[in-house]
Short mmCIF file of C-alpha atoms in Angstrom, two decimals:
data_model
loop_
_atom_site.label_atom_id
_atom_site.label_comp_id
_atom_site.label_asym_id
_atom_site.label_seq_id
_atom_site.Cartn_x
_atom_site.Cartn_y
_atom_site.Cartn_z
CA MET A 1 13.81 8.55 64.42
CA LYS A 2 15.22 10.36 67.45
CA THR A 3 16.15 14.00 67.17
CA ASP A 4 19.84 13.19 67.68
CA ASP A 5 19.75 10.74 64.79
CA LEU A 6 18.05 13.32 62.61
CA ILE A 7 20.82 15.78 63.47
CA SER A 8 23.52 13.25 62.61
CA MET A 9 21.76 12.57 59.37
CA MET A 10 21.68 16.22 58.37
CA ALA A 11 25.26 16.95 59.46
CA ASN A 12 26.85 13.91 57.80
CA GLU A 13 28.68 14.73 54.55
CA VAL A 14 27.39 18.28 54.59
CA ALA A 15 28.45 20.08 51.41
CA PRO A 16 29.49 23.73 51.37
CA VAL A 17 26.39 25.77 50.70
CA ASP A 18 25.88 27.56 47.38
CA ARG A 19 25.61 31.20 48.39
CA GLY A 20 25.06 32.44 44.85
CA LEU A 21 21.93 30.34 44.36
CA PRO A 22 19.24 32.88 45.37
CA ARG A 23 20.51 35.58 43.04
CA ARG A 24 21.19 33.18 40.18
CA ARG A 25 17.80 31.52 40.42
CA MET A 26 15.96 34.87 40.33
CA ILE A 27 17.94 36.08 37.31
CA GLN A 28 17.22 32.80 35.50
CA ALA A 29 13.53 33.10 36.37
CA LEU A 30 13.27 36.66 35.04
CA LEU A 31 15.16 35.84 31.84
CA LEU A 32 13.19 32.64 31.13
CA GLY A 33 9.83 34.12 32.06
CA GLY A 34 10.59 37.34 30.19
CA ALA A 35 11.57 35.40 27.06
CA ALA A 36 8.38 33.33 27.22
CA SER A 37 6.34 36.48 27.73
CA LEU A 38 8.03 38.13 24.74
CA ALA A 39 7.37 35.05 22.60
CA LEU A 40 3.72 35.21 23.63
CA LEU A 41 3.61 38.91 22.69
CA LEU A 42 5.09 38.26 19.25
CA MET A 43 2.68 35.38 18.58
CA LEU A 44 -0.51 37.01 19.84
CA TYR A 45 -0.13 40.77 19.43
CA GLY A 46 3.03 41.60 17.44
CA LEU A 47 5.25 44.68 17.84
CA ARG A 48 3.70 48.04 17.23
CA PRO A 49 4.49 49.00 13.63
CA ASP A 50 5.94 52.44 14.48
CA LEU A 51 8.20 51.08 17.26
CA MET A 52 11.40 52.41 15.68
CA GLN A 53 10.06 55.97 15.31
CA ILE A 54 8.36 56.08 18.70
CA ALA A 55 11.49 54.76 20.42
CA ARG A 56 13.19 58.06 19.54
CA THR A 57 10.67 60.09 21.54
CA PRO A 58 11.25 60.73 25.25
CA LEU A 59 7.60 59.91 26.05
CA PHE A 60 8.16 56.27 25.06
CA TRP A 61 10.96 55.99 27.61
CA VAL A 62 8.82 57.65 30.27
CA LYS A 63 6.25 54.97 29.50
CA LEU A 64 8.84 52.23 29.99
CA ALA A 65 10.12 53.87 33.17
CA PHE A 66 6.89 53.20 35.06
CA PRO A 67 6.84 49.37 34.83
CA ALA A 68 10.65 49.24 34.97
CA THR A 69 10.91 51.13 38.26
CA LEU A 70 7.93 49.25 39.70
CA ALA A 71 9.58 45.93 38.78
CA ALA A 72 12.84 47.06 40.40
CA GLY A 73 10.98 48.08 43.56
CA ALA A 74 9.04 44.81 43.69
CA LEU A 75 12.28 42.87 43.24
CA LEU A 76 13.86 44.79 46.11
CA VAL A 77 10.93 43.98 48.41
CA LEU A 78 10.69 40.36 47.25
CA HIS A 79 14.37 39.82 47.95
CA ARG A 80 13.82 40.77 51.59
CA LEU A 81 10.76 38.54 51.91
CA LEU A 82 12.69 35.49 50.69
CA HIS A 83 15.13 35.52 53.61
CA PRO A 84 13.64 34.63 57.00
CA GLY A 85 14.02 37.42 59.53
CA LEU A 86 14.80 40.30 57.16
CA ASP A 87 12.38 43.23 57.39
CA VAL A 88 11.17 45.23 54.39
CA GLY A 89 10.77 48.61 56.09
CA LEU A 90 11.37 51.66 53.93
CA ARG A 91 11.95 49.49 50.87
CA TRP A 92 8.18 49.50 50.39
CA ALA A 93 8.83 52.94 48.90
CA GLY A 94 10.30 51.08 45.91
CA VAL A 95 6.75 49.93 45.13
CA ALA A 96 4.90 53.01 46.34
CA ALA A 97 7.03 55.68 44.63
CA PRO A 98 6.54 54.57 40.99
CA SER A 99 2.80 54.15 41.60
CA LEU A 100 2.47 57.58 43.20
CA ALA A 101 4.58 59.16 40.45
CA ILE A 102 2.37 57.79 37.66
CA TRP A 103 -0.79 58.91 39.47
CA ILE A 104 0.53 62.42 40.09
CA GLY A 105 1.63 62.56 36.44
CA SER A 106 -1.82 61.37 35.33
CA ALA A 107 -3.57 63.97 37.49
CA LEU A 108 -1.38 66.76 36.10
CA VAL A 109 -1.94 65.72 32.49
CA LEU A 110 -5.71 65.49 33.06
CA ALA A 111 -5.82 68.84 34.86
CA LEU A 112 -3.93 70.63 32.08
CA ALA A 113 -5.85 69.01 29.20
CA PRO A 114 -8.95 70.63 27.70
CA ALA A 115 -12.14 69.09 29.08
CA ALA A 116 -13.03 67.34 25.83
CA GLU A 117 -9.69 65.44 25.70
CA ARG A 118 -9.79 64.10 29.23
CA ILE A 119 -11.90 61.01 28.59
CA PRO A 120 -9.89 59.95 25.49
CA LEU A 121 -6.64 60.42 27.49
CA LEU A 122 -7.91 58.14 30.22
CA MET A 123 -9.65 55.49 28.12
CA GLY A 124 -7.49 55.45 24.96
CA SER A 125 -8.78 53.00 22.38
CA THR A 126 -7.66 49.69 23.90
CA TRP A 127 -8.80 49.92 27.53
CA ARG A 128 -11.06 46.92 27.12
CA SER A 129 -8.23 44.51 26.38
CA CYS A 130 -5.17 46.16 27.91
CA PRO A 131 -5.33 44.83 31.51
CA PHE A 132 -6.14 41.32 30.32
CA ASN A 133 -3.32 41.34 27.77
CA ILE A 134 -0.90 42.32 30.53
CA ALA A 135 -2.30 39.62 32.82
CA LEU A 136 -1.91 36.99 30.09
CA LEU A 137 1.69 38.02 29.37
CA SER A 138 2.44 37.87 33.08
CA LEU A 139 1.51 34.19 33.43
CA PRO A 140 4.87 32.71 32.30
CA LEU A 141 6.66 35.20 34.56
CA LEU A 142 4.39 34.32 37.45
CA CYS A 143 5.31 30.64 37.02
CA SER A 144 9.05 31.25 36.71
CA ILE A 145 9.16 33.69 39.63
CA THR A 146 7.21 31.21 41.78
CA TRP A 147 9.85 28.61 40.90
CA ALA A 148 12.60 30.98 42.07
CA VAL A 149 10.68 31.87 45.24
CA LYS A 150 10.22 28.20 46.09
CA ALA A 151 13.98 27.73 46.13
CA MET A 152 14.07 30.17 49.05
CA ALA A 153 12.38 30.36 52.44
CA PRO A 154 9.50 32.86 52.51
CA THR A 155 7.76 33.04 55.88
CA ARG A 156 5.00 35.51 54.96
CA LEU A 157 3.43 33.54 52.15
CA ARG A 158 0.49 35.75 51.22
CA LEU A 159 2.54 38.92 51.09
CA CYS A 160 5.32 37.16 49.23
CA GLY A 161 2.86 35.79 46.64
CA GLY A 162 1.42 39.27 46.13
CA VAL A 163 4.81 40.90 45.62
CA ALA A 164 5.87 38.08 43.29
CA GLY A 165 2.71 38.81 41.27
CA LEU A 166 3.54 42.51 41.27
CA LEU A 167 6.99 41.71 39.88
CA ALA A 168 5.47 39.40 37.23
CA GLY A 169 2.87 42.01 36.28
CA SER A 170 5.26 44.94 36.00
CA SER A 171 7.79 42.88 34.00
CA ALA A 172 4.99 41.76 31.67
CA THR A 173 3.92 45.40 31.25
CA LEU A 174 7.46 46.24 30.16
CA VAL A 175 7.09 43.58 27.44
CA TYR A 176 3.59 44.75 26.52
CA CYS A 177 4.92 48.29 25.91
CA LEU A 178 6.49 46.93 22.70
CA HIS A 179 2.97 46.40 21.35
CA CYS A 180 0.70 48.85 23.15
CA PRO A 181 -0.18 51.90 21.02
CA GLU A 182 -1.43 54.03 23.93
CA MET A 183 0.60 57.15 24.71
CA GLY A 184 -1.61 58.88 27.31
CA VAL A 185 -0.09 59.06 30.78
CA PRO A 186 -3.51 58.70 32.52
CA PHE A 187 -4.16 55.54 30.49
CA TRP A 188 -0.97 53.96 31.89
CA GLY A 189 -1.77 55.08 35.42
CA LEU A 190 -5.17 53.37 35.29
CA TRP A 191 -5.14 50.42 32.87
CA TYR A 192 -1.51 49.32 33.14
CA PHE A 193 -1.88 49.49 36.88
CA LEU A 194 -5.04 47.36 36.80
CA GLY A 195 -3.28 44.87 34.54
CA ILE A 196 -0.43 44.62 37.05
CA LEU A 197 -2.91 44.16 39.90
CA ILE A 198 -4.39 41.02 38.31
CA PRO A 199 -1.27 38.83 38.71
CA ALA A 200 -0.62 40.50 42.09
CA ALA A 201 -4.10 39.40 43.23
CA ILE A 202 -3.49 35.89 41.88
CA GLY A 203 -0.24 35.75 43.85
CA LEU A 204 -1.95 37.07 46.96
CA LEU A 205 -4.67 34.41 46.71
CA LEU A 206 -2.49 31.45 45.81
CA GLY A 207 0.61 32.38 47.83
CA PRO A 208 -0.27 30.50 51.03
CA ARG A 209 -1.00 27.33 49.07
CA LEU A 210 1.74 27.45 46.43
CA LEU A 211 4.63 28.72 48.51
CA ARG A 212 4.17 26.61 51.64
CA TRP A 213 7.32 24.69 52.58
CA MET B 1 3.21 37.13 70.52
CA LEU B 2 6.64 35.51 70.35
CA ALA B 3 9.63 37.37 71.69
CA THR B 4 12.47 37.29 69.17
CA ASN B 5 15.45 37.30 71.45
CA SER B 6 14.28 34.59 73.79
CA LEU B 7 15.02 31.88 71.24
CA VAL B 8 18.75 31.74 70.83
CA PHE B 9 19.55 33.52 74.09
CA SER B 10 17.49 31.36 76.37
CA MET B 11 19.42 28.65 78.15
CA SER B 12 18.55 25.18 77.07
CA ALA B 13 18.76 21.58 78.12
CA SER B 14 21.74 20.91 75.89
CA PRO B 15 25.12 20.96 77.65
CA HIS B 16 27.53 23.70 76.69
CA GLN B 17 30.83 22.56 75.34
CA PRO B 18 33.90 24.62 76.10
CA ALA B 19 34.38 27.09 73.29
CA ASP B 20 38.06 26.18 72.85
CA ASP B 21 37.09 22.79 71.44
CA LEU B 22 35.66 24.34 68.37
CA PRO B 23 37.75 25.26 65.37
CA ALA B 24 34.86 27.40 64.22
CA MET B 25 35.47 29.88 66.99
CA ARG B 26 38.64 31.01 65.29
CA LYS B 27 36.45 32.62 62.69
CA ALA B 28 35.77 35.29 65.23
CA ALA B 29 32.73 37.43 64.88
CA PRO B 30 33.17 40.79 63.18
CA ALA B 31 33.29 43.88 65.35
CA ALA B 32 29.80 44.93 64.30
CA HIS B 33 28.38 41.98 66.20
CA ALA B 34 30.50 42.45 69.28
CA GLN B 35 27.54 43.67 71.29
CA SER B 36 25.30 40.69 70.66
CA HIS B 37 24.90 37.89 73.13
CA PRO B 38 27.91 35.55 73.40
CA SER B 39 25.79 32.44 72.84
CA GLU B 40 24.39 33.93 69.66
CA GLU B 41 27.94 34.68 68.51
CA ARG B 42 28.99 31.10 69.21
CA LEU B 43 26.06 29.57 67.34
CA ARG B 44 26.55 31.97 64.48
CA ALA B 45 30.24 31.04 64.15
CA LEU B 46 29.28 27.34 64.18
CA LEU B 47 26.64 27.81 61.52
CA LEU B 48 28.96 29.82 59.27
CA ALA B 49 31.62 27.10 59.55
CA GLY B 50 28.92 24.52 58.81
CA LEU B 51 27.83 26.44 55.71
CA ASP B 52 31.43 26.23 54.49
CA GLY B 53 31.27 22.44 54.83
CA ASP B 54 32.56 21.84 58.40
CA ALA B 55 30.42 18.86 59.47
CA VAL B 56 31.57 18.85 63.11
CA ALA B 57 30.71 22.51 63.61
CA TYR B 58 27.41 22.02 61.81
CA ARG B 59 26.45 19.07 63.98
CA THR B 60 27.24 21.08 67.12
CA PHE B 61 25.17 23.95 65.78
CA LEU B 62 22.14 21.69 65.14
CA ALA B 63 22.47 19.98 68.51
CA GLU B 64 22.58 23.24 70.44
CA LEU B 65 19.82 24.70 68.34
CA SER B 66 17.57 21.71 69.01
CA GLY B 67 17.89 22.31 72.76
CA ARG B 68 16.97 25.94 72.36
CA LEU B 69 14.09 25.15 70.04
CA ARG B 70 12.79 22.59 72.52
CA ALA B 71 12.85 25.11 75.37
CA PHE B 72 11.27 27.76 73.14
CA LEU B 73 8.45 25.46 71.99
CA ARG B 74 7.78 23.88 75.40
CA LYS B 75 7.13 27.31 76.80
CA ARG B 76 4.66 28.15 74.04
CA LEU B 77 2.80 24.86 73.62
CA HIS B 78 1.54 24.38 77.17
CA HIS B 79 -1.28 22.10 76.16
CA LEU B 80 0.53 20.31 73.38
CA GLN B 81 3.70 19.01 75.04
CA ASP B 82 3.36 15.77 73.07
CA GLU B 83 3.81 17.64 69.81
CA VAL B 84 6.91 19.58 70.84
CA GLU B 85 9.46 17.04 69.64
CA ASP B 86 7.71 16.71 66.28
CA ILE B 87 7.93 20.46 65.72
CA VAL B 88 11.54 20.55 66.93
CA GLN B 89 12.41 17.96 64.28
CA GLU B 90 10.40 19.69 61.60
CA THR B 91 12.00 23.05 62.38
CA LEU B 92 15.49 21.53 62.36
CA LEU B 93 14.83 20.05 58.93
CA ALA B 94 13.48 23.43 57.77
CA VAL B 95 16.59 25.21 59.07
CA HIS B 96 18.73 22.68 57.22
CA ASN B 97 16.80 22.95 53.96
CA ALA B 98 16.82 26.76 54.14
CA ARG B 99 20.42 27.16 55.30
CA HIS B 100 21.42 28.87 52.04
CA THR B 101 19.05 31.74 52.89
CA TYR B 102 21.03 32.81 55.96
CA ARG B 103 22.96 36.01 55.28
CA PRO B 104 26.14 36.41 57.33
CA GLU B 105 25.46 40.08 58.11
CA GLN B 106 22.07 39.19 59.62
CA PRO B 107 21.49 38.37 63.33
CA LEU B 108 21.15 34.60 63.68
CA THR B 109 18.35 35.00 66.24
CA ALA B 110 16.11 36.81 63.78
CA TRP B 111 16.67 34.19 61.09
CA VAL B 112 16.05 31.17 63.31
CA HIS B 113 13.13 32.84 65.02
CA ALA B 114 11.41 33.60 61.71
CA ILE B 115 11.72 29.96 60.65
CA ALA B 116 10.63 28.56 64.04
CA ARG B 117 7.70 30.95 64.18
CA TYR B 118 6.67 30.04 60.62
CA LYS B 119 6.76 26.31 61.41
CA LEU B 120 4.91 26.79 64.69
CA MET B 121 2.18 28.89 63.05
CA ASP B 122 1.91 26.41 60.20
CA PHE B 123 1.46 23.61 62.71
CA LEU B 124 -1.15 25.50 64.75
CA ARG B 125 -3.05 26.50 61.64
CA SER B 126 -3.32 22.99 60.23
CA ARG B 127 -4.13 21.70 63.69
CA SER B 128 -7.03 24.10 64.18
CA ARG B 129 -8.30 23.22 60.72
CA ARG B 130 -8.19 19.55 61.65
CA GLU B 131 -9.75 20.16 65.05
CA ALA B 132 -12.76 21.72 63.37
CA PHE B 133 -13.72 18.27 62.08
CA ASN B 134 -12.92 16.47 65.29
CA ASP B 135 -15.31 14.57 67.44
CA PRO B 136 -16.19 16.63 70.54
CA LEU B 137 -15.62 13.49 72.62
CA ASP B 138 -11.89 14.05 72.17
CA GLU B 139 -11.99 16.65 74.88
CA ALA B 140 -13.28 14.16 77.40
CA GLN B 141 -10.53 11.73 76.44
CA GLU B 142 -7.92 14.42 76.99
CA LEU B 143 -8.89 14.47 80.66
CA PHE B 144 -7.35 11.05 81.09
CA ALA B 145 -4.37 11.55 78.84
CA ALA B 146 -1.28 10.98 80.92
CA SER B 147 0.99 13.93 81.47
CA ASP B 148 4.58 13.09 80.74
CA GLU B 149 7.59 14.37 82.63
CA GLU B 150 10.04 12.34 80.59
CA PRO B 151 11.86 13.90 77.63
CA ALA B 152 9.21 13.53 74.99
CA GLN B 153 9.51 11.13 72.11
CA ALA B 154 8.64 12.36 68.67
CA ARG B 155 5.21 10.99 67.81
CA ARG B 156 5.79 11.01 64.12
CA ASP B 157 8.61 8.73 63.03
CA ILE B 158 10.71 10.40 60.36
CA GLY B 159 12.35 7.03 59.74
CA VAL B 160 9.01 5.66 58.53
CA LEU B 161 8.48 8.68 56.26
CA LEU B 162 11.99 8.17 54.89
CA GLU B 163 11.02 4.64 53.86
CA GLN B 164 8.31 6.06 51.63
CA LEU B 165 10.68 8.11 49.47
CA PRO B 166 11.56 6.82 46.00
CA ASP B 167 14.79 4.76 45.83
CA LYS B 168 16.86 7.40 44.06
CA GLN B 169 16.26 9.76 47.00
CA ARG B 170 16.06 7.23 49.81
CA LEU B 171 19.18 5.19 49.00
CA PRO B 172 21.57 8.17 48.84
CA ILE B 173 20.23 9.41 52.19
CA VAL B 174 20.45 5.98 53.82
CA HIS B 175 23.98 5.23 52.55
CA VAL B 176 25.57 8.67 52.85
CA LYS B 177 23.68 10.21 55.73
CA LEU B 178 22.86 7.24 57.92
CA GLU B 179 25.53 4.62 57.14
CA GLY B 180 28.27 7.20 56.63
CA LEU B 181 29.47 5.99 53.22
CA SER B 182 31.08 8.53 50.92
CA VAL B 183 29.28 9.92 47.90
CA ALA B 184 31.61 7.92 45.60
CA GLN B 185 30.99 4.64 47.44
CA THR B 186 27.25 5.23 47.32
CA ALA B 187 27.42 5.95 43.62
CA GLN B 188 29.23 2.66 43.06
CA LEU B 189 26.82 0.74 45.27
CA THR B 190 23.62 2.10 43.76
CA GLY B 191 24.74 2.56 40.18
CA LEU B 192 23.78 6.23 40.32
CA SER B 193 26.22 8.91 39.22
CA GLU B 194 27.89 10.97 41.96
CA SER B 195 25.93 14.06 41.04
CA ALA B 196 22.71 12.00 41.09
CA VAL B 197 23.60 10.92 44.65
CA LYS B 198 24.10 14.55 45.72
CA VAL B 199 20.90 15.67 44.01
CA GLY B 200 19.08 12.69 45.54
CA ILE B 201 20.13 13.72 49.06
CA HIS B 202 19.14 17.33 48.47
CA ARG B 203 15.75 16.52 46.94
CA GLY B 204 15.18 13.71 49.42
CA LEU B 205 15.49 16.00 52.42
CA LYS B 206 13.11 18.47 50.80
CA ALA B 207 10.67 15.66 50.02
CA LEU B 208 10.99 14.48 53.61
CA ALA B 209 9.99 17.95 54.83
CA ALA B 210 7.01 17.83 52.47
CA ARG B 211 5.95 14.41 53.82
CA ILE B 212 6.11 15.77 57.35
CA ARG B 213 3.85 18.62 56.31
CA GLU B 214 1.32 16.21 54.79
CA SER B 215 1.39 14.00 57.87
CA LEU B 216 0.40 16.90 60.13
#
């Protein structure tokens, strides 16, 4: 087929383009993946029994704020990576700031705590399973977000896969907070973060293969 | 490695039509873009009209873009002139399939350049991977390969790839896109619903892009 024929083919009966699609697809992906992740949480781990009492304490909301702001930052960066030719620039701060904040908070809490309490604050009682639970809960989100990304046109596939994984991981952490009994800030800064890094690494590794178009 | 602004700004082989012919030009560019290159403004106006469903403007946009892409790629693929037309076609199809990702406030050059660069890199990457398995004798054969001054033909025939698509994607493309029937006529002819025809075209063009990728 000659290039002119290809052009005629593409231009014939061209329908007005759906400008709302990118936003709609991402919202659908987050809702579907989030619901699947929540269902997984209820089946495998259950809600923490004292959820209603703990939800009245400010510390619980601080705990939610970390994955929530990280997810928002990752979404901001991902949005730029899905449109060819848009740079990310200072929006990387959306990912860096929540991470830095939780680490500074962790360092402060550890510095102010008596020496004997430092290790329990950092390791809690569930450090062995926590990152893997988060990674497991992130799988449905990773699939649904990949589906939304594939409807777009990423040109930096590895980076895009990594940020998609970051979004999946931080959203899954938000869900996992409904179960997780840990209330030590250093625990979140270390083990939640590691849990989020697992899907991010999966995205980074598989991005070039899965997202190619 | 690739200069962004050389793509849309560079003059191309395609003839320039007088701007007055184009209804799209009435959608004048906003003041914020007044400083950009006039040819970028023109192409941008054509694309925006095309995105709203103006087939004439969209065809003009693709035709002018293909000339610019050809010039852009010829300059960068010194040793691979035979492949230029293939990549032009592949990039055009990519631009078409990704047209919903263009944001009106964004410079057109940056958007097109990112897509062209992605397709070029993708091509070079899979080529170097393939070359790694190649017989070293190929180099000797290249000595005798004729150099071609004629406008290059695409080596890969998209028409052949189109034939390989399943009927529910191929028939809507053939009837609507190639024979110029309406969606309703095609629906009647094929027994598909009208929305199935539209979905078939959309998925078919994506599948076509995927076949091109596999055939690299």
